[in-house]
PDB file of C-alpha atoms in Angstrom:
ATOM      1  CA  UNK A   1      19.238  11.963 -14.901  1.00 76.00           C
ATOM      2  CA  UNK A   2      18.755  10.474 -18.392  1.00 86.00           C
ATOM      3  CA  UNK A   3      15.709  10.881 -20.491  1.00 85.00           C
ATOM      4  CA  UNK A   4      14.806   7.254 -19.821  1.00 84.00           C
ATOM      5  CA  UNK A   5      15.134   7.782 -16.106  1.00 87.00           C
ATOM      6  CA  UNK A   6      13.038  10.773 -16.191  1.00 83.00           C
ATOM      7  CA  UNK A   7      10.296   9.051 -18.115  1.00 83.00           C
ATOM      8  CA  UNK A   8      10.328   5.941 -16.014  1.00 85.00           C
ATOM      9  CA  UNK A   9      10.015   7.901 -12.901  1.00 87.00           C
ATOM     10  CA  UNK A  10       6.882   9.536 -14.263  1.00 86.00           C
ATOM     11  CA  UNK A  11       5.382   6.292 -15.454  1.00 81.00           C
ATOM     12  CA  UNK A  12       5.911   4.584 -12.196  1.00 82.00           C
ATOM     13  CA  UNK A  13       3.583   7.007 -10.502  1.00 80.00           C
ATOM     14  CA  UNK A  14       0.836   6.580 -13.120  1.00 79.00           C
ATOM     15  CA  UNK A  15      -2.071   4.407 -11.860  1.00 75.00           C
ATOM     16  CA  UNK A  16      -3.083   2.239 -14.812  1.00 75.00           C
ATOM     17  CA  UNK A  17      -2.507  -1.135 -16.211  1.00 73.00           C
ATOM     18  CA  UNK A  18       0.783  -2.245 -17.996  1.00 75.00           C
ATOM     19  CA  UNK A  19      -0.317  -1.792 -21.523  1.00 77.00           C
ATOM     20  CA  UNK A  20      -1.299   1.853 -21.008  1.00 78.00           C
ATOM     21  CA  UNK A  21       1.866   2.470 -19.075  1.00 78.00           C
ATOM     22  CA  UNK A  22       3.941   1.145 -22.056  1.00 83.00           C
ATOM     23  CA  UNK A  23       2.083   3.407 -24.481  1.00 82.00           C
ATOM     24  CA  UNK A  24       2.633   6.463 -22.173  1.00 83.00           C
ATOM     25  CA  UNK A  25       6.315   5.590 -21.667  1.00 84.00           C
ATOM     26  CA  UNK A  26       6.856   5.350 -25.506  1.00 87.00           C
ATOM     27  CA  UNK A  27       4.894   8.650 -26.010  1.00 82.00           C
ATOM     28  CA  UNK A  28       6.808  10.651 -23.398  1.00 83.00           C
ATOM     29  CA  UNK A  29      10.217   9.226 -24.378  1.00 84.00           C
ATOM     30  CA  UNK A  30       9.559  10.111 -28.104  1.00 86.00           C
ATOM     31  CA  UNK A  31       8.558  13.675 -27.052  1.00 83.00           C
ATOM     32  CA  UNK A  32      11.691  14.204 -24.976  1.00 83.00           C
ATOM     33  CA  UNK A  33      14.033  12.647 -27.558  1.00 84.00           C
ATOM     34  CA  UNK A  34      12.404  14.793 -30.286  1.00 85.00           C
ATOM     35  CA  UNK A  35      13.111  18.019 -28.364  1.00 82.00           C
ATOM     36  CA  UNK A  36      16.612  17.074 -27.628  1.00 83.00           C
ATOM     37  CA  UNK A  37      17.293  16.282 -31.275  1.00 85.00           C
ATOM     38  CA  UNK A  38      16.073  19.853 -32.077  1.00 83.00           C
ATOM     39  CA  UNK A  39      18.719  21.361 -29.937  1.00 86.00           C
ATOM     40  CA  UNK A  40      17.298  21.722 -26.514  1.00 84.00           C
ATOM     41  CA  UNK A  41      19.208  20.300 -23.533  1.00 88.00           C
ATOM     42  CA  UNK A  42      17.631  17.605 -21.488  1.00 85.00           C
ATOM     43  CA  UNK A  43      17.550  20.110 -18.445  1.00 84.00           C
ATOM     44  CA  UNK A  44      15.615  22.581 -20.451  1.00 83.00           C
ATOM     45  CA  UNK A  45      13.186  19.913 -21.726  1.00 78.00           C
ATOM     46  CA  UNK A  46      12.565  18.712 -18.134  1.00 81.00           C
ATOM     47  CA  UNK A  47      12.183  22.289 -16.905  1.00 83.00           C
ATOM     48  CA  UNK A  48       9.516  23.056 -19.610  1.00 80.00           C
ATOM     49  CA  UNK A  49       7.600  19.729 -19.348  1.00 81.00           C
ATOM     50  CA  UNK A  50       7.454  19.829 -15.510  1.00 81.00           C
ATOM     51  CA  UNK A  51       8.478  17.708 -12.515  1.00 83.00           C
ATOM     52  CA  UNK A  52       7.829  13.950 -12.249  1.00 84.00           C
ATOM     53  CA  UNK A  53       4.878  14.369  -9.765  1.00 84.00           C
ATOM     54  CA  UNK A  54       3.274  17.136 -11.778  1.00 83.00           C
ATOM     55  CA  UNK A  55       3.204  15.200 -14.999  1.00 82.00           C
ATOM     56  CA  UNK A  56       2.099  11.911 -13.323  1.00 79.00           C
ATOM     57  CA  UNK A  57      -0.714  13.759 -11.590  1.00 80.00           C
ATOM     58  CA  UNK A  58      -1.850  15.181 -14.897  1.00 78.00           C
ATOM     59  CA  UNK A  59      -2.035  11.622 -16.408  1.00 75.00           C
ATOM     60  CA  UNK A  60      -3.862  10.295 -13.327  1.00 72.00           C
ATOM     61  CA  UNK A  61      -6.507  12.954 -13.619  1.00 78.00           C
ATOM     62  CA  UNK A  62      -7.433  11.474 -17.047  1.00 75.00           C
ATOM     63  CA  UNK A  63      -7.638   7.963 -15.747  1.00 72.00           C
ATOM     64  CA  UNK A  64     -11.006   6.728 -14.435  1.00 72.00           C
ATOM     65  CA  UNK A  65     -11.415   6.224 -10.722  1.00 72.00           C
ATOM     66  CA  UNK A  66     -12.517   2.590 -11.395  1.00 69.00           C
ATOM     67  CA  UNK A  67      -9.309   1.818 -13.340  1.00 68.00           C
ATOM     68  CA  UNK A  68      -7.170   3.528 -10.602  1.00 58.00           C
ATOM     69  CA  UNK A  69      -8.820   1.460  -7.903  1.00 68.00           C
ATOM     70  CA  UNK A  70      -8.286  -1.729  -9.804  1.00 65.00           C
ATOM     71  CA  UNK A  71      -4.659  -0.851 -10.366  1.00 63.00           C
ATOM     72  CA  UNK A  72      -4.053  -0.241  -6.568  1.00 63.00           C
ATOM     73  CA  UNK A  73      -6.011  -3.473  -5.646  1.00 61.00           C
ATOM     74  CA  UNK A  74      -3.799  -5.511  -8.067  1.00 59.00           C
ATOM     75  CA  UNK A  75      -0.540  -3.823  -6.784  1.00 61.00           C
ATOM     76  CA  UNK A  76      -1.515  -4.536  -3.212  1.00 57.00           C
ATOM     77  CA  UNK A  77      -2.361  -8.168  -4.055  1.00 53.00           C
ATOM     78  CA  UNK A  78       0.941  -8.765  -5.569  1.00 53.00           C
ATOM     79  CA  UNK A  79       2.825  -7.015  -2.784  1.00 55.00           C
ATOM     80  CA  UNK A  80       0.916  -8.969  -0.122  1.00 52.00           C
ATOM     81  CA  UNK A  81       1.554 -12.183  -1.855  1.00 48.00           C
ATOM     82  CA  UNK A  82       5.423 -11.395  -2.055  1.00 47.00           C
ATOM     83  CA  UNK A  83       5.490 -10.442   1.705  1.00 50.00           C
ATOM     84  CA  UNK A  84       3.740 -13.607   2.805  1.00 50.00           C
ATOM     85  CA  UNK A  85       6.074 -15.673   0.628  1.00 46.00           C
ATOM     86  CA  UNK A  86       9.141 -13.892   2.095  1.00 49.00           C
ATOM     87  CA  UNK A  87       7.933 -14.396   5.670  1.00 50.00           C
ATOM     88  CA  UNK A  88       7.427 -18.207   4.895  1.00 48.00           C
ATOM     89  CA  UNK A  89      10.875 -18.488   3.425  1.00 47.00           C
ATOM     90  CA  UNK A  90      12.412 -16.740   6.478  1.00 44.00           C
ATOM     91  CA  UNK A  91      10.563 -18.804   9.006  1.00 49.00           C
ATOM     92  CA  UNK A  92      11.769 -21.993   7.409  1.00 45.00           C
ATOM     93  CA  UNK A  93       8.162 -23.420   7.237  1.00 44.00           C
ATOM     94  CA  UNK A  94       7.030 -25.644   4.440  1.00 45.00           C
ATOM     95  CA  UNK A  95       3.483 -25.554   3.270  1.00 42.00           C
ATOM     96  CA  UNK A  96       1.695 -27.817   0.889  1.00 43.00           C
ATOM     97  CA  UNK A  97       0.385 -24.898  -0.975  1.00 50.00           C
ATOM     98  CA  UNK A  98       2.024 -21.684  -2.246  1.00 60.00           C
ATOM     99  CA  UNK A  99       0.507 -18.389  -0.989  1.00 65.00           C
ATOM    100  CA  UNK A 100      -2.520 -17.319  -3.038  1.00 77.00           C
ATOM    101  CA  UNK A 101      -4.080 -13.943  -3.257  1.00 80.00           C
ATOM    102  CA  UNK A 102      -7.759 -13.397  -4.232  1.00 85.00           C
ATOM    103  CA  UNK A 103     -10.277 -10.684  -4.169  1.00 87.00           C
ATOM    104  CA  UNK A 104     -11.926 -10.124  -0.802  1.00 89.00           C
ATOM    105  CA  UNK A 105     -15.266 -10.006  -2.368  1.00 90.00           C
ATOM    106  CA  UNK A 106     -14.844 -13.790  -3.398  1.00 89.00           C
ATOM    107  CA  UNK A 107     -14.006 -14.754   0.240  1.00 91.00           C
ATOM    108  CA  UNK A 108     -15.838 -17.361   2.154  1.00 92.00           C
ATOM    109  CA  UNK A 109     -14.054 -16.230   5.447  1.00 93.00           C
ATOM    110  CA  UNK A 110     -14.122 -12.476   5.421  1.00 95.00           C
ATOM    111  CA  UNK A 111     -16.546  -9.655   4.982  1.00 95.00           C
ATOM    112  CA  UNK A 112     -15.090  -6.596   3.257  1.00 93.00           C
ATOM    113  CA  UNK A 113     -17.116  -4.090   5.250  1.00 95.00           C
ATOM    114  CA  UNK A 114     -16.164  -5.772   8.676  1.00 96.00           C
ATOM    115  CA  UNK A 115     -12.546  -5.905   7.668  1.00 95.00           C
ATOM    116  CA  UNK A 116     -12.491  -2.145   6.804  1.00 95.00           C
ATOM    117  CA  UNK A 117     -14.198  -1.262  10.051  1.00 96.00           C
ATOM    118  CA  UNK A 118     -11.670  -3.257  12.044  1.00 96.00           C
ATOM    119  CA  UNK A 119      -8.802  -1.689  10.054  1.00 95.00           C
ATOM    120  CA  UNK A 120     -10.072   1.815  11.128  1.00 96.00           C
ATOM    121  CA  UNK A 121     -10.627   0.695  14.687  1.00 96.00           C
ATOM    122  CA  UNK A 122      -7.008  -0.531  14.819  1.00 95.00           C
ATOM    123  CA  UNK A 123      -5.592   2.718  13.578  1.00 96.00           C
ATOM    124  CA  UNK A 124      -7.675   4.625  16.101  1.00 96.00           C
ATOM    125  CA  UNK A 125      -6.448   2.416  18.972  1.00 95.00           C
ATOM    126  CA  UNK A 126      -2.852   2.886  17.715  1.00 94.00           C
ATOM    127  CA  UNK A 127      -3.334   6.716  17.613  1.00 94.00           C
ATOM    128  CA  UNK A 128      -4.967   6.636  21.049  1.00 94.00           C
ATOM    129  CA  UNK A 129      -2.062   4.344  22.407  1.00 93.00           C
ATOM    130  CA  UNK A 130      -4.580   1.807  23.610  1.00 95.00           C
ATOM    131  CA  UNK A 131      -2.082  -0.971  23.482  1.00 94.00           C
ATOM    132  CA  UNK A 132      -3.894  -3.158  26.112  1.00 93.00           C
ATOM    133  CA  UNK A 133      -6.959  -3.303  23.896  1.00 93.00           C
ATOM    134  CA  UNK A 134      -4.766  -3.925  20.783  1.00 93.00           C
ATOM    135  CA  UNK A 135      -3.069  -6.946  22.463  1.00 93.00           C
ATOM    136  CA  UNK A 136      -6.361  -8.504  23.352  1.00 93.00           C
ATOM    137  CA  UNK A 137      -7.379  -8.472  19.731  1.00 93.00           C
ATOM    138  CA  UNK A 138      -4.007  -9.539  18.327  1.00 93.00           C
ATOM    139  CA  UNK A 139      -2.157 -12.816  18.002  1.00 91.00           C
ATOM    140  CA  UNK A 140       0.470 -13.453  20.644  1.00 90.00           C
ATOM    141  CA  UNK A 141       3.426 -12.827  18.319  1.00 87.00           C
ATOM    142  CA  UNK A 142       2.308  -9.245  17.859  1.00 87.00           C
ATOM    143  CA  UNK A 143       2.098  -8.384  21.452  1.00 86.00           C
ATOM    144  CA  UNK A 144       5.869  -7.611  21.759  1.00 87.00           C
ATOM    145  CA  UNK A 145       5.427  -4.880  19.150  1.00 87.00           C
ATOM    146  CA  UNK A 146       2.256  -3.264  20.546  1.00 90.00           C
ATOM    147  CA  UNK A 147       3.696  -0.807  23.039  1.00 91.00           C
ATOM    148  CA  UNK A 148       4.643   2.925  23.169  1.00 90.00           C
ATOM    149  CA  UNK A 149       8.238   2.350  22.656  1.00 89.00           C
ATOM    150  CA  UNK A 150       7.985   0.170  19.477  1.00 87.00           C
ATOM    151  CA  UNK A 151       5.281   2.464  18.009  1.00 87.00           C
ATOM    152  CA  UNK A 152       7.561   5.479  18.601  1.00 87.00           C
ATOM    153  CA  UNK A 153      10.217   3.822  16.536  1.00 85.00           C
ATOM    154  CA  UNK A 154       7.687   3.091  13.710  1.00 83.00           C
ATOM    155  CA  UNK A 155       6.549   6.749  13.822  1.00 84.00           C
ATOM    156  CA  UNK A 156      10.050   8.125  13.655  1.00 83.00           C
ATOM    157  CA  UNK A 157      10.726   5.960  10.485  1.00 81.00           C
ATOM    158  CA  UNK A 158       7.795   7.555   8.726  1.00 82.00           C
ATOM    159  CA  UNK A 159       8.377  11.137   9.861  1.00 80.00           C
ATOM    160  CA  UNK A 160      10.633  12.673  12.472  1.00 76.00           C
ATOM    161  CA  UNK A 161       8.134  15.434  13.313  1.00 81.00           C
ATOM    162  CA  UNK A 162       4.774  15.491  14.987  1.00 86.00           C
ATOM    163  CA  UNK A 163       2.158  13.917  12.876  1.00 91.00           C
ATOM    164  CA  UNK A 164      -0.583  15.980  14.299  1.00 91.00           C
ATOM    165  CA  UNK A 165      -4.170  14.999  14.762  1.00 93.00           C
ATOM    166  CA  UNK A 166      -5.828  12.416  12.519  1.00 94.00           C
ATOM    167  CA  UNK A 167      -7.941  14.151   9.871  1.00 94.00           C
ATOM    168  CA  UNK A 168      -9.504  11.434   7.606  1.00 93.00           C
ATOM    169  CA  UNK A 169      -9.245   7.872   6.229  1.00 93.00           C
ATOM    170  CA  UNK A 170      -8.738   7.145   2.654  1.00 91.00           C
ATOM    171  CA  UNK A 171     -10.205   4.226   0.771  1.00 90.00           C
ATOM    172  CA  UNK A 172      -9.318   0.745   1.964  1.00 90.00           C
ATOM    173  CA  UNK A 173      -7.955  -1.775  -0.401  1.00 90.00           C
ATOM    174  CA  UNK A 174      -8.368  -5.431   0.895  1.00 90.00           C
ATOM    175  CA  UNK A 175      -7.416  -8.802  -0.290  1.00 90.00           C
ATOM    176  CA  UNK A 176      -7.581 -12.433   0.946  1.00 90.00           C
ATOM    177  CA  UNK A 177      -4.344 -14.390   1.223  1.00 87.00           C
ATOM    178  CA  UNK A 178      -4.515 -18.150   1.677  1.00 85.00           C
ATOM    179  CA  UNK A 179      -1.772 -20.632   2.366  1.00 78.00           C
ATOM    180  CA  UNK A 180      -2.644 -24.210   3.153  1.00 76.00           C
ATOM    181  CA  UNK A 181      -5.559 -24.113   5.549  1.00 82.00           C
ATOM    182  CA  UNK A 182      -4.770 -20.590   6.844  1.00 87.00           C
ATOM    183  CA  UNK A 183      -6.654 -17.509   5.469  1.00 91.00           C
ATOM    184  CA  UNK A 184      -5.703 -13.874   6.132  1.00 92.00           C
ATOM    185  CA  UNK A 185      -7.372 -10.571   5.266  1.00 92.00           C
ATOM    186  CA  UNK A 186      -4.774  -8.057   4.135  1.00 90.00           C
ATOM    187  CA  UNK A 187      -5.714  -4.397   3.817  1.00 90.00           C
ATOM    188  CA  UNK A 188      -4.016  -1.121   3.045  1.00 91.00           C
ATOM    189  CA  UNK A 189      -5.445   2.261   4.045  1.00 91.00           C
ATOM    190  CA  UNK A 190      -3.915   5.766   3.857  1.00 91.00           C
ATOM    191  CA  UNK A 191      -4.650   8.029   6.884  1.00 93.00           C
ATOM    192  CA  UNK A 192      -4.176  11.819   6.596  1.00 92.00           C
ATOM    193  CA  UNK A 193      -2.842  13.474   9.718  1.00 92.00           C
ATOM    194  CA  UNK A 194      -2.277  17.223   9.958  1.00 90.00           C
ATOM    195  CA  UNK A 195       1.466  17.053   8.994  1.00 88.00           C
ATOM    196  CA  UNK A 196       1.785  13.732   7.133  1.00 89.00           C
ATOM    197  CA  UNK A 197       0.004  11.062   5.214  1.00 89.00           C
ATOM    198  CA  UNK A 198       0.580   7.484   6.465  1.00 90.00           C
ATOM    199  CA  UNK A 199      -0.202   4.143   4.739  1.00 90.00           C
ATOM    200  CA  UNK A 200      -1.030   1.300   7.045  1.00 91.00           C
ATOM    201  CA  UNK A 201      -0.899  -2.328   5.860  1.00 91.00           C
ATOM    202  CA  UNK A 202      -2.853  -4.540   8.384  1.00 91.00           C
ATOM    203  CA  UNK A 203      -3.209  -8.309   8.432  1.00 91.00           C
ATOM    204  CA  UNK A 204      -5.824 -10.231  10.222  1.00 93.00           C
ATOM    205  CA  UNK A 205      -6.399 -13.946  10.794  1.00 93.00           C
ATOM    206  CA  UNK A 206      -9.689 -15.700  10.463  1.00 93.00           C
ATOM    207  CA  UNK A 207     -10.669 -14.731  13.844  1.00 94.00           C
ATOM    208  CA  UNK A 208     -10.027 -11.105  12.886  1.00 95.00           C
ATOM    209  CA  UNK A 209      -7.147 -10.859  15.155  1.00 94.00           C
ATOM    210  CA  UNK A 210      -4.280  -8.449  14.184  1.00 93.00           C
ATOM    211  CA  UNK A 211      -1.565 -10.607  12.745  1.00 90.00           C
ATOM    212  CA  UNK A 212       0.596  -8.075  11.005  1.00 88.00           C
ATOM    213  CA  UNK A 213       1.311  -4.435  10.911  1.00 88.00           C
ATOM    214  CA  UNK A 214       3.382  -2.369   8.501  1.00 88.00           C
ATOM    215  CA  UNK A 215       3.508   1.401   8.307  1.00 88.00           C
ATOM    216  CA  UNK A 216       5.040   3.660   5.686  1.00 86.00           C
TER     217      UNK A 216
END
């Protein structure tokens, strides 16, 4: 690992805007290079400064909760927009309008509180393996994935071991995606289980039917 790779790995995990990340990157890289220039090996410097997660957590503790939430929302908006664009390209469909992401608070089609409630209900139904209920509240293309066998595959990709019982839900980050006359609510929520933390990305159409599911 080079000094640049070490610093970049830290900065990647810091939840703040691009300008602040740039300043932190420059500061950290200057500190590392200064120590190396004074005779320390890079390995010694990293050992003394700490691991990537440890340093990133230290910076995140100094960043306001409001700024971290804004960073997560903006990141989710970008990712959601890219995913929808990719799906469009793969399906070979042509729309008169490119996908557009916007804050859920500005939506005329979705209520943020309702979307969050449905997100949690969906996760609860997945955990309880209530696939018949899930299918009734999903679009037809989702039905083939809503069964015990497919969800077992998804779970194994996240963690080979037993997840354990669900403990709590984290905050939900929700955005609206529009493409042509179609509107979707896309939300991410991290769920803590006894043995693992899992992030669900759920997509709903205007009728609040489940239209997409991604787990990591």
